[in-house]
PDB file of C-alpha atoms in Angstrom:
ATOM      1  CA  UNK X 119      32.539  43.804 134.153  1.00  0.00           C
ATOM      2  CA  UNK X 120      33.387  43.952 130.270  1.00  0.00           C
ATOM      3  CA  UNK X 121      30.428  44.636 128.211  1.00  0.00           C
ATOM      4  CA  UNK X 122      31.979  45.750 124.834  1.00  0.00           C
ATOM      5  CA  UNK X 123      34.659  44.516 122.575  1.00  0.00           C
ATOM      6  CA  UNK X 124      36.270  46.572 119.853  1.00  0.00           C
ATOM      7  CA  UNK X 125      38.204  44.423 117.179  1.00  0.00           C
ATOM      8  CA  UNK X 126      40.173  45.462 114.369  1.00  0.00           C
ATOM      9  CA  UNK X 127      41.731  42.920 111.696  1.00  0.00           C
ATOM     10  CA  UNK X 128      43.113  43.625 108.346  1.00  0.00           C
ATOM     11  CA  UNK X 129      41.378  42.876 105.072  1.00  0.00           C
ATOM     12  CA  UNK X 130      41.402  43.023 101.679  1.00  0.00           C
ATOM     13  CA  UNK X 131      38.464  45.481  99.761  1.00  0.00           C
ATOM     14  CA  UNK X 132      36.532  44.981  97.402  1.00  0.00           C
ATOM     15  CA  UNK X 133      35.460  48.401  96.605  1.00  0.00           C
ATOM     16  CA  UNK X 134      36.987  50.143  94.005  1.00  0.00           C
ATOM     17  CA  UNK X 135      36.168  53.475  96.169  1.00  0.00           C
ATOM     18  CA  UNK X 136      37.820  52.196  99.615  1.00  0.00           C
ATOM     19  CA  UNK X 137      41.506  51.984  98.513  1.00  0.00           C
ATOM     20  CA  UNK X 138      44.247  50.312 100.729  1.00  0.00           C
ATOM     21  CA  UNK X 139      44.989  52.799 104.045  1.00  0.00           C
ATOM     22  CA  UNK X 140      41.283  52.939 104.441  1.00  0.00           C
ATOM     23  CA  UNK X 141      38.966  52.205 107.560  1.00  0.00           C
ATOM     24  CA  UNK X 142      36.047  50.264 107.306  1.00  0.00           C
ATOM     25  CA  UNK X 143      33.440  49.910 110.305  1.00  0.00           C
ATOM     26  CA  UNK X 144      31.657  46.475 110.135  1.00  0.00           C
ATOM     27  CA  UNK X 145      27.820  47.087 109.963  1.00  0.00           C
ATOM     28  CA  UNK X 146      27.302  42.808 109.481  1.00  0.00           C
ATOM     29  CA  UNK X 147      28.878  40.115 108.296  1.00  0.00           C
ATOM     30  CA  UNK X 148      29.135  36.946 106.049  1.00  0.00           C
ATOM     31  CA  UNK X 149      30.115  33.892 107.724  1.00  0.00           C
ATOM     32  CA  UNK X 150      31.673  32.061 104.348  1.00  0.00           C
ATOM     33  CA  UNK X 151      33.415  29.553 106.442  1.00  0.00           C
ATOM     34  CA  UNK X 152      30.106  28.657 107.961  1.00  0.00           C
ATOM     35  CA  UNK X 153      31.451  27.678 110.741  1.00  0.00           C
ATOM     36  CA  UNK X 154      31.201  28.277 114.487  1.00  0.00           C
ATOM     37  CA  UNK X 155      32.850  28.534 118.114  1.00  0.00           C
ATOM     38  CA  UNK X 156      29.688  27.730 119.888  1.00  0.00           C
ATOM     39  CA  UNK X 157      29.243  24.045 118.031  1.00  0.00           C
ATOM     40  CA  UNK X 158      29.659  21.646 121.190  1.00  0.00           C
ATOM     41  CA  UNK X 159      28.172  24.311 123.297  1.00  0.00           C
ATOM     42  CA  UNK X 160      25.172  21.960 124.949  1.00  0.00           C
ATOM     43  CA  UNK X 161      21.848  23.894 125.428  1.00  0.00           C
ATOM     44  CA  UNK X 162      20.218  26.635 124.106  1.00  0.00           C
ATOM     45  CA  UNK X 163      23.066  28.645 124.616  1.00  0.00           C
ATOM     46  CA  UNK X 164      24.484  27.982 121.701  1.00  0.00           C
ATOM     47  CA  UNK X 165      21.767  29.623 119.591  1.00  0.00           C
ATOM     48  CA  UNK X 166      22.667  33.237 119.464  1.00  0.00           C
ATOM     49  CA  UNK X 167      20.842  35.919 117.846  1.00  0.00           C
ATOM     50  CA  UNK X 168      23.153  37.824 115.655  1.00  0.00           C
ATOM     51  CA  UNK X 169      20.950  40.615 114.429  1.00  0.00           C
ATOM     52  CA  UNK X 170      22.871  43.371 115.455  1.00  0.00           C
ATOM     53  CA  UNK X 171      26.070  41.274 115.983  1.00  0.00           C
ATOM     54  CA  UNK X 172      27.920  45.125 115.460  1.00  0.00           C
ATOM     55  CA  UNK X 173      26.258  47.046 118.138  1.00  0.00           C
ATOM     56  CA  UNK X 174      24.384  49.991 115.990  1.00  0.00           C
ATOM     57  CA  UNK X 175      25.275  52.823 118.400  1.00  0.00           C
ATOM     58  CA  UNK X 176      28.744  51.652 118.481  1.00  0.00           C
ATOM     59  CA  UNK X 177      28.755  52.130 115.122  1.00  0.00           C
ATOM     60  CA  UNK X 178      27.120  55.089 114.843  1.00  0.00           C
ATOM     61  CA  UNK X 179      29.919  56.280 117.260  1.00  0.00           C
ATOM     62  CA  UNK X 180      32.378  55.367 115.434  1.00  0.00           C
ATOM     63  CA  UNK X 181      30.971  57.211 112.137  1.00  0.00           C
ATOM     64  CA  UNK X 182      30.296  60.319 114.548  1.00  0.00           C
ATOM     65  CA  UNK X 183      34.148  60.603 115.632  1.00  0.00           C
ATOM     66  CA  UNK X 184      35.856  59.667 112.399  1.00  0.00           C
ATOM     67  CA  UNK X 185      33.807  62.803 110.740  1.00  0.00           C
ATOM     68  CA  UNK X 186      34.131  64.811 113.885  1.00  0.00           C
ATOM     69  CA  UNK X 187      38.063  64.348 113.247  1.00  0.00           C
ATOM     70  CA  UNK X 188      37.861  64.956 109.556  1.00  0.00           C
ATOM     71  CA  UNK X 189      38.651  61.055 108.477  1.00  0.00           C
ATOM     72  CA  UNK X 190      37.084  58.963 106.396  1.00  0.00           C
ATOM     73  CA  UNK X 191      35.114  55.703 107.750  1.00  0.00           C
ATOM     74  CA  UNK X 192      33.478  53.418 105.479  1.00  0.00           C
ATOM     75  CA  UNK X 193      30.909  51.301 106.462  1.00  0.00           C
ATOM     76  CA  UNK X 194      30.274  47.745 104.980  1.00  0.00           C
ATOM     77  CA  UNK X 195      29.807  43.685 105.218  1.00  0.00           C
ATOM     78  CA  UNK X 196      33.211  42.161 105.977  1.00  0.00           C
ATOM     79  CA  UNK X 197      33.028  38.654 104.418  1.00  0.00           C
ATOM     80  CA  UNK X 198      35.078  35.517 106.761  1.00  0.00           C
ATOM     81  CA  UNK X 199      37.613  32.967 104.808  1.00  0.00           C
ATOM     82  CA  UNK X 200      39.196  30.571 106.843  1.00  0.00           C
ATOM     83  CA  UNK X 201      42.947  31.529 105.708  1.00  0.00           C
ATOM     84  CA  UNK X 202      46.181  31.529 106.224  1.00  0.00           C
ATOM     85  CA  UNK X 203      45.910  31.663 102.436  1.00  0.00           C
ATOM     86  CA  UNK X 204      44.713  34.375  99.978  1.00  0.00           C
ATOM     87  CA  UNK X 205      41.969  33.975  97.907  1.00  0.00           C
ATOM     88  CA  UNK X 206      41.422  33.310  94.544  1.00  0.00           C
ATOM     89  CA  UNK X 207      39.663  35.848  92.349  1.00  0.00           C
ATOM     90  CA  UNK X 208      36.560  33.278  91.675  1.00  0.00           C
ATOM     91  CA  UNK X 209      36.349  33.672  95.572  1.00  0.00           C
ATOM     92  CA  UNK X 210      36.172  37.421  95.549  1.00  0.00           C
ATOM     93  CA  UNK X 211      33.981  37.463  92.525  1.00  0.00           C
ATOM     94  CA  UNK X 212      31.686  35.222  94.911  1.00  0.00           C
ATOM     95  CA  UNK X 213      32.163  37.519  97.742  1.00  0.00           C
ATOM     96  CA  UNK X 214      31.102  40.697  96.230  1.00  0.00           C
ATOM     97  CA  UNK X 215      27.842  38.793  94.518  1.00  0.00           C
ATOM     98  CA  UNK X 216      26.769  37.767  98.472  1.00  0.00           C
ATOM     99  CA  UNK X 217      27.249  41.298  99.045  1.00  0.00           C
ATOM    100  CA  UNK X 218      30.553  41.451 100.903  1.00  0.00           C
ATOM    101  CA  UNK X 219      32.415  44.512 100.778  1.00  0.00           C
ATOM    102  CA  UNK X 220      36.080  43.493 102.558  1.00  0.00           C
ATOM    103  CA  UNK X 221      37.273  40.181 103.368  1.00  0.00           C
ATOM    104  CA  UNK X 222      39.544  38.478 106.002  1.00  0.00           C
ATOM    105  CA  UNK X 223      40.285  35.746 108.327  1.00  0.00           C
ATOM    106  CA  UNK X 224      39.303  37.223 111.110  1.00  0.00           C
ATOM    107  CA  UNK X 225      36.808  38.689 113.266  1.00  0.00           C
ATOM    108  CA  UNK X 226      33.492  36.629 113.008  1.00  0.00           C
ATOM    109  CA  UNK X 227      34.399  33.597 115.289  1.00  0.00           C
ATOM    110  CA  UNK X 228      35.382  36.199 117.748  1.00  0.00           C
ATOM    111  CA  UNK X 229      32.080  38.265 116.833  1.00  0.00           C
ATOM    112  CA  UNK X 230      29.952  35.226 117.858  1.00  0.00           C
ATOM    113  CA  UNK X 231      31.871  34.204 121.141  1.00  0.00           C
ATOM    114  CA  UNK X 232      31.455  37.789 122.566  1.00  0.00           C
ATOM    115  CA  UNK X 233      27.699  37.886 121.779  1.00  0.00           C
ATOM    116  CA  UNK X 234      27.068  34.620 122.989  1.00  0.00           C
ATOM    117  CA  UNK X 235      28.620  36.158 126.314  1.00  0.00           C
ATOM    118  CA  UNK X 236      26.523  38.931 125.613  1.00  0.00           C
ATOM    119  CA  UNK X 237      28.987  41.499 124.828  1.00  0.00           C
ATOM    120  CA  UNK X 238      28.515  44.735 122.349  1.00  0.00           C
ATOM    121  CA  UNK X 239      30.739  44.519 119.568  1.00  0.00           C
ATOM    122  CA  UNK X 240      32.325  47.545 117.541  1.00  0.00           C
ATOM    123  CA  UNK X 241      34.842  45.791 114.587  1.00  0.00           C
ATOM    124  CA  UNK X 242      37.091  48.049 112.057  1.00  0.00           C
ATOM    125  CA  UNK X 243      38.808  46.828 109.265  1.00  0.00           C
ATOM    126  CA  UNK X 244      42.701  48.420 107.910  1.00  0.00           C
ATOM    127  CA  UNK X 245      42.080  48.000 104.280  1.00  0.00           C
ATOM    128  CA  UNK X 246      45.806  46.747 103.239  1.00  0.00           C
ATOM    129  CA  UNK X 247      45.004  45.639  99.537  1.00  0.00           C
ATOM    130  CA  UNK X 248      41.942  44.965  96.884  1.00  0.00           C
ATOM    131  CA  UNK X 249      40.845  41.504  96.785  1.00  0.00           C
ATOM    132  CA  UNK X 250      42.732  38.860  94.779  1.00  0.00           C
ATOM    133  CA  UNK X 251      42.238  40.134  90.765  1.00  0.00           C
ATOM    134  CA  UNK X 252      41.276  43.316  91.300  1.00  0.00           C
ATOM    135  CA  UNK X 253      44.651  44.980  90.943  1.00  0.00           C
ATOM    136  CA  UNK X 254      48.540  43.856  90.411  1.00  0.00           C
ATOM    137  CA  UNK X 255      48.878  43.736  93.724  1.00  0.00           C
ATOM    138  CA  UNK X 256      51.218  40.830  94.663  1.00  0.00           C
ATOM    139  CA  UNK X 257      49.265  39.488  97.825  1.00  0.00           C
ATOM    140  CA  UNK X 258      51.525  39.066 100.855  1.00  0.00           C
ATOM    141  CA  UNK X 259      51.631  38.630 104.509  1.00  0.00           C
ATOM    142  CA  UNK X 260      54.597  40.516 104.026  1.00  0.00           C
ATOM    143  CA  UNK X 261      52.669  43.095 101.794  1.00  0.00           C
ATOM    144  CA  UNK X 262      49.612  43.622 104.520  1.00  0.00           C
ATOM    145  CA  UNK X 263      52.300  44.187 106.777  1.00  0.00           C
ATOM    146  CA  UNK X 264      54.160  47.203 104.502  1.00  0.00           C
ATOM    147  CA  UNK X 265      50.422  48.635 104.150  1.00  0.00           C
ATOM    148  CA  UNK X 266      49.608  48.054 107.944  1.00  0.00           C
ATOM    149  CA  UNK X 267      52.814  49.728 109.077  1.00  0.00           C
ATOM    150  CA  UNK X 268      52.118  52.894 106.267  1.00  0.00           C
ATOM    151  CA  UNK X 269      48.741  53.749 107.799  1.00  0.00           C
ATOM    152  CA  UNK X 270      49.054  52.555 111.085  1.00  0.00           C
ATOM    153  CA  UNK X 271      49.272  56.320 112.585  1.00  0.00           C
ATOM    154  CA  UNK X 272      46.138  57.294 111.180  1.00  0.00           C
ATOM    155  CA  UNK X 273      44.048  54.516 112.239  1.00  0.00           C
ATOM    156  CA  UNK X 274      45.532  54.232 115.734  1.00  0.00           C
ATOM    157  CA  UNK X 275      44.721  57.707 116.317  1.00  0.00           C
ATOM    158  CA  UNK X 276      41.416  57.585 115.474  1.00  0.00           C
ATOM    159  CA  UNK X 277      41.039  54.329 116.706  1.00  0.00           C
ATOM    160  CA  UNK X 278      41.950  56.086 120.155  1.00  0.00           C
ATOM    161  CA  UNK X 279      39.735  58.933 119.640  1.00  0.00           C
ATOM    162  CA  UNK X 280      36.553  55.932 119.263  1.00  0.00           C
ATOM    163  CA  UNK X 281      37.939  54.457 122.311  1.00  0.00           C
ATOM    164  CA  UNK X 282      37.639  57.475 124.248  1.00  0.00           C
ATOM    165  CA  UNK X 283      34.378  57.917 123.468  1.00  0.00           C
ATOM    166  CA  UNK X 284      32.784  54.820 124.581  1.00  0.00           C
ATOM    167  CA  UNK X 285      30.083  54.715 126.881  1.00  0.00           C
TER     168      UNK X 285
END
């Protein structure tokens, strides 16, 4: 009986104008990894249409609340790196050419899986830092963890109002 799944993951911007403690809904992707869940999938199963892979009135939901509530929600291409490590500035210099406009390593495996099941998908990204070279930041599990924990009340409560509002 599930037909939507909301994600949120953490990622680094790399807007000058979206600043750490921001919310970002995903409008699309870049799958930098280039990889997929579905590979050893037999059939045409496996070949999923991912126009739309972040359900449009989903997001237009999510847009609606956030300025219903006063709060800010960016909207922007959330670009995939395989992880656990940072990366380098050459890589966000690359990402921001390809038009990416946050980065993780998250989200877009799980993006394909649930539309391959045929699932609406709503993603958000915490903004805990600017991408590696853009600031002093020192990068850090430790430090998306301190930025998580600093804006977590914010985005959890409008997280929750989205939630309510679902169809």
């Amino acid at each position: 009986g599930c037909h939507t799944l909301v994600q949120t993951n953490a990622a680094g911007s790399l807007r000058t104008d979206m600043p750490p403690q921001s919310l970002m809904v995903l409008t699309d992707h870049l799958n930098l990894v280039q990889r997929s869940p579905l590979v050893g999938t037999h059939g045409n199963e496996r070949f999923v249409n991912m126009i739309d892979a972040y359900y449009p009135e989903l997001k237009r939901l999510a847009v609606h609340t956030a300025h219903t509530y006063g709060a800010t929600l960016f909207e922007g291409v959330y670009g995939w790196f395989l992880g656990p490590q940072f990366e380098t500035p050459a890589e966000i210099r690359m990402a921001k050419l390809l038009g990416a406009d946050a980065v993780g390593m998250s989200t877009v495996p799980e993006t394909i899986l649930a539309r391959h099941l045929g699932l609406r998908v709503l993603a958000l990204s915490f903004i805990t830092n600017f991408g590696a070279g853009m600031s002093t930041e020192n990068l850090s599990h430790a430090h998306t963890l301190q930025q998580a924990k600093a804006g977590s009340a914010a985005a959890s409560q409008l997280l929750a109002h989205i939630i309510a509002k679902l169809p």
